[in-house]
Tab-separated table of N, CA and C in Angstrom:
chain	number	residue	atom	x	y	z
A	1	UNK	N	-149.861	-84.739	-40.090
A	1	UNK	CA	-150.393	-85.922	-39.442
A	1	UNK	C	-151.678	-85.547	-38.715
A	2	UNK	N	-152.448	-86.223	-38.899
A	2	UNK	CA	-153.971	-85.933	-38.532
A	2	UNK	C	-154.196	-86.961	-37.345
A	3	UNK	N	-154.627	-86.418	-36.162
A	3	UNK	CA	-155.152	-87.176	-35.166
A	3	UNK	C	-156.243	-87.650	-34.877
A	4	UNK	N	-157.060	-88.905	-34.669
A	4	UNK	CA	-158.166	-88.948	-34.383
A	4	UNK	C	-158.206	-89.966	-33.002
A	5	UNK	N	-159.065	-89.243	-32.073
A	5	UNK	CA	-159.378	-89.897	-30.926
A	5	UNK	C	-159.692	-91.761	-31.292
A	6	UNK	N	-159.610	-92.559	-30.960
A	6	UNK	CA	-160.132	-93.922	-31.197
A	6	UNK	C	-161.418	-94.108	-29.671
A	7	UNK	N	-162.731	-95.010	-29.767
A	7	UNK	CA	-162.814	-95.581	-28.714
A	7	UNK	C	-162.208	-96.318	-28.057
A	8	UNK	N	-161.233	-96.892	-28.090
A	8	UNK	CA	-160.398	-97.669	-27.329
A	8	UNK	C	-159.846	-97.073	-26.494
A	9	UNK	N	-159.368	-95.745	-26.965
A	9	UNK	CA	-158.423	-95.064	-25.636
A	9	UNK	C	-159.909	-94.151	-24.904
A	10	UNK	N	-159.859	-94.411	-24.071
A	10	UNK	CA	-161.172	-93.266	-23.515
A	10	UNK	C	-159.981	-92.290	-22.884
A	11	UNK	N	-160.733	-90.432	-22.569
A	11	UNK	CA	-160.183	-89.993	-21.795
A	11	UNK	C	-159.816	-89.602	-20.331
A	12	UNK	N	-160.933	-90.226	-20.268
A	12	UNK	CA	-161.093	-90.355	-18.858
A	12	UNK	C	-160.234	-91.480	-18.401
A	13	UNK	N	-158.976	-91.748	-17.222
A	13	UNK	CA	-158.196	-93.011	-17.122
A	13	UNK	C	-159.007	-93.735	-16.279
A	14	UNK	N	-158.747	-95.056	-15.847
A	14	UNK	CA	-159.316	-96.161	-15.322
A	14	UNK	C	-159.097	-95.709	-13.914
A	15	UNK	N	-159.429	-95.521	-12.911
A	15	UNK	CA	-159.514	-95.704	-11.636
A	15	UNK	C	-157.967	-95.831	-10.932
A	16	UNK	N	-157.228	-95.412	-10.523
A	16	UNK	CA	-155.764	-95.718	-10.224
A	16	UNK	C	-155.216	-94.672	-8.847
A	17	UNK	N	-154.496	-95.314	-7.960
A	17	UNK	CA	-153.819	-95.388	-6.939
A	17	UNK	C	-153.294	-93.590	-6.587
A	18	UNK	N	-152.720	-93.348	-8.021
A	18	UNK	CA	-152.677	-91.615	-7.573
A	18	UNK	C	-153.464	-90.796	-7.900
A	19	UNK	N	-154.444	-90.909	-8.147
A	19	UNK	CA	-155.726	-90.142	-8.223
A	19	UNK	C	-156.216	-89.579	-9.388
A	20	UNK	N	-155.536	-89.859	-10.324
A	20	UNK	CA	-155.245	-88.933	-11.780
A	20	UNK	C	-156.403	-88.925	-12.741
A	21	UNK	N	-157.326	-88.027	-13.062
A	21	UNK	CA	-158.643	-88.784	-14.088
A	21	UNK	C	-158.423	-88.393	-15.414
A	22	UNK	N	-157.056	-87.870	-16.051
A	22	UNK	CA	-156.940	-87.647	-17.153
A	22	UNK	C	-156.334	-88.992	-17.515
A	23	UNK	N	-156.636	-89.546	-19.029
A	23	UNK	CA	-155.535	-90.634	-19.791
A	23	UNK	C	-154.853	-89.711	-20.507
A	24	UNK	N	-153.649	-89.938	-20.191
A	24	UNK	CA	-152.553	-89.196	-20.874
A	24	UNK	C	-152.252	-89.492	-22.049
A	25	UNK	N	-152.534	-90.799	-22.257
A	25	UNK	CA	-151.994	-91.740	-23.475
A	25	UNK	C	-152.979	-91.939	-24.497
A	26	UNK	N	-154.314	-91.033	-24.275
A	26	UNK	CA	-155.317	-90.810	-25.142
A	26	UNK	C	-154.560	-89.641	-26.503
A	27	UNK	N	-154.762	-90.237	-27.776
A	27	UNK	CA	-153.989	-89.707	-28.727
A	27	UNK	C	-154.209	-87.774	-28.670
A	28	UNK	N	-155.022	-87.589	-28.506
A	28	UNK	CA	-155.472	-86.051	-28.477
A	28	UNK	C	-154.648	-85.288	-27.149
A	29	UNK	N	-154.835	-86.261	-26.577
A	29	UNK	CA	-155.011	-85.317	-24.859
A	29	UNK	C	-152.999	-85.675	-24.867
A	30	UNK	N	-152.439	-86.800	-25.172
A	30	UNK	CA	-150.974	-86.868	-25.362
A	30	UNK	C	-150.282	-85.715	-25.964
A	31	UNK	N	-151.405	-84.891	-27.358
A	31	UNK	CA	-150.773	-83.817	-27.547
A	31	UNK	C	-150.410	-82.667	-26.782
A	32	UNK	N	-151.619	-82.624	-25.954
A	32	UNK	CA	-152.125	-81.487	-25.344
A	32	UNK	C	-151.168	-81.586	-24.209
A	33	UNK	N	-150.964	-82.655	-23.452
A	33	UNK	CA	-149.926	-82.846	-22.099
A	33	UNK	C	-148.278	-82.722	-22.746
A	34	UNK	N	-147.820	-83.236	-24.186
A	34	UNK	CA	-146.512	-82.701	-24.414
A	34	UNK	C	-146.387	-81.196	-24.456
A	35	UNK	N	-147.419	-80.750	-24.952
A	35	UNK	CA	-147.096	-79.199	-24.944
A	35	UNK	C	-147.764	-78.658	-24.075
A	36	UNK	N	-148.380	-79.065	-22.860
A	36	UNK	CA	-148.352	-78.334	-21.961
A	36	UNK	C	-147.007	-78.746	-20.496
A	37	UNK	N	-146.266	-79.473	-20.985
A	37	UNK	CA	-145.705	-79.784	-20.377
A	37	UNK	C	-144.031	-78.506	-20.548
A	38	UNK	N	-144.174	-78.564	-22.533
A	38	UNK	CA	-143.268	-77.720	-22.669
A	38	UNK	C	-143.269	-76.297	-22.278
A	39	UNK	N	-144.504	-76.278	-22.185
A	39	UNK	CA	-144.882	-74.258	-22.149
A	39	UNK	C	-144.503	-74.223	-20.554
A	40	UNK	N	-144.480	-75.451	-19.582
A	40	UNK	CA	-144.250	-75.354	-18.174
A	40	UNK	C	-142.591	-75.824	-17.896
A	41	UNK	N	-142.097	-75.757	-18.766
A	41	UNK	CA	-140.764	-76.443	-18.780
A	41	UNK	C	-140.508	-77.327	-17.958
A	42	UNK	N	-141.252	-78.905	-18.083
A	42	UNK	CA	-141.230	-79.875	-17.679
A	42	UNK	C	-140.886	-80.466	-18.185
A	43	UNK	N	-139.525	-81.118	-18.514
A	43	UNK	CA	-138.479	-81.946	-18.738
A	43	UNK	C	-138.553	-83.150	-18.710
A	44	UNK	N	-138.661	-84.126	-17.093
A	44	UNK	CA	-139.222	-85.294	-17.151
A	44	UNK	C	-140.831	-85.234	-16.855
A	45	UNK	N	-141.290	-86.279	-16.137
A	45	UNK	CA	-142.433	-86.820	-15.415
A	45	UNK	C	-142.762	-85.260	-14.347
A	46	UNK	N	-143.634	-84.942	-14.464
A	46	UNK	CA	-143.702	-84.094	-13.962
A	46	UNK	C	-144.863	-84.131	-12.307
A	47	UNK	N	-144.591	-83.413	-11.354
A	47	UNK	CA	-144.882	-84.142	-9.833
A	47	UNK	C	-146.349	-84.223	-9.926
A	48	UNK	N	-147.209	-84.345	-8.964
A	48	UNK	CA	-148.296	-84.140	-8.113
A	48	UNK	C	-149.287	-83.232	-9.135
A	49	UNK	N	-148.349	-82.498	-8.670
A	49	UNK	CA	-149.330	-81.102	-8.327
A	49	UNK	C	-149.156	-80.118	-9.715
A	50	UNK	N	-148.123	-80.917	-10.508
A	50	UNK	CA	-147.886	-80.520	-11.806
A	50	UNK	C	-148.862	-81.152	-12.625
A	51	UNK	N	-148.951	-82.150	-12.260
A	51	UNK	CA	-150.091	-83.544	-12.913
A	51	UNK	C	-151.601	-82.784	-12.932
A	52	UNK	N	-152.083	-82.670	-11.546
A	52	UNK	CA	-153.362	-82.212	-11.498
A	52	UNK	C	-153.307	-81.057	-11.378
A	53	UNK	N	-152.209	-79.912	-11.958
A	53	UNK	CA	-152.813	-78.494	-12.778
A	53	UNK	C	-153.015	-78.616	-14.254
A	54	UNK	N	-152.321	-79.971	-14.769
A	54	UNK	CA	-152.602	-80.164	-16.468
A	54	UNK	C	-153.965	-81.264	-16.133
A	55	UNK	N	-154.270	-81.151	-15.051
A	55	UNK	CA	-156.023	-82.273	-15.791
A	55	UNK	C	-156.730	-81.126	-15.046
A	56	UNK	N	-156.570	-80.349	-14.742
A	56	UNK	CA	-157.342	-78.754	-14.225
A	56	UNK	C	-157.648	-78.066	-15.499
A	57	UNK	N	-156.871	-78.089	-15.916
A	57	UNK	CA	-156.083	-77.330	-17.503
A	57	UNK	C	-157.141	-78.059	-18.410
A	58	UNK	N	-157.328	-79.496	-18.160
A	58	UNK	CA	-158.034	-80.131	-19.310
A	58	UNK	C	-159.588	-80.039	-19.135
A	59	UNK	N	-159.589	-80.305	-17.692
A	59	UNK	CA	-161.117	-80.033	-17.426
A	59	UNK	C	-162.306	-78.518	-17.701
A	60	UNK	N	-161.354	-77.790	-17.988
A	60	UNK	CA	-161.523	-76.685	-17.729
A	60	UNK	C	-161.685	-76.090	-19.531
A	61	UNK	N	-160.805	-76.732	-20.455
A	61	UNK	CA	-161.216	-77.374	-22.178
A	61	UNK	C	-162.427	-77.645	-22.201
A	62	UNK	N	-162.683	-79.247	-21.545
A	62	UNK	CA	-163.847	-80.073	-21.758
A	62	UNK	C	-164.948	-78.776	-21.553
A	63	UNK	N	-165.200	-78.426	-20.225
A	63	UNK	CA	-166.288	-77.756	-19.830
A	63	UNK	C	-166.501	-76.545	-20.816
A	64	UNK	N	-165.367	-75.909	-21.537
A	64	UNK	CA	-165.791	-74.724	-22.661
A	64	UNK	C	-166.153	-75.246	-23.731
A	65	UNK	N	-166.060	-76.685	-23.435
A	65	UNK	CA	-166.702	-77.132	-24.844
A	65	UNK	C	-167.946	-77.345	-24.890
A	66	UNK	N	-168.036	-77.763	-24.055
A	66	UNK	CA	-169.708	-78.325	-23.437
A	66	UNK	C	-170.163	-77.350	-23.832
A	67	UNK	N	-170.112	-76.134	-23.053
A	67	UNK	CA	-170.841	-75.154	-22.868
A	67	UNK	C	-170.906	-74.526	-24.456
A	68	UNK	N	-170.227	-74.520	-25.354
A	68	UNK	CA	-170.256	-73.879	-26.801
A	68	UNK	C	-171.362	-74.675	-27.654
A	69	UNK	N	-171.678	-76.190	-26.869
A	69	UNK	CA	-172.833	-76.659	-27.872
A	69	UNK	C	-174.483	-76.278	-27.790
């Protein structure tokens, strides 16, 4: 199964109440948060501070990418 980002989902999420700037539910980045969720053995919803070490985790992707072009 082949994934492709759509414009519709952006990755960046909309502005929201707990602070979060990853979209989770962006088809790519959904992969990337199930299995980083498994390699952290996170079971359910995972807290705070679990949340913003996987958009640390992501930001930290983006920026090696940048930098490779």
């Amino acid at each position: 199964m082949e994934i492709k980002p759509t414009e519709k989902e952006p990755i960046y999420a909309p502005k929201n109440k707990y602070g979060y700037k990853i979209n989770v539910n962006h088809p790519v980045i959904r992969v990337l948060y199930d299995r980083y969720k498994k390699w952290k053995g996170i079971k359910m919803i995972p807290s705070d501070k679990e949340r913003f070490e996987f958009e640390h985790y992501i930001e930290q992707l983006i920026q090696k990418r940048r930098n490779q072009k």
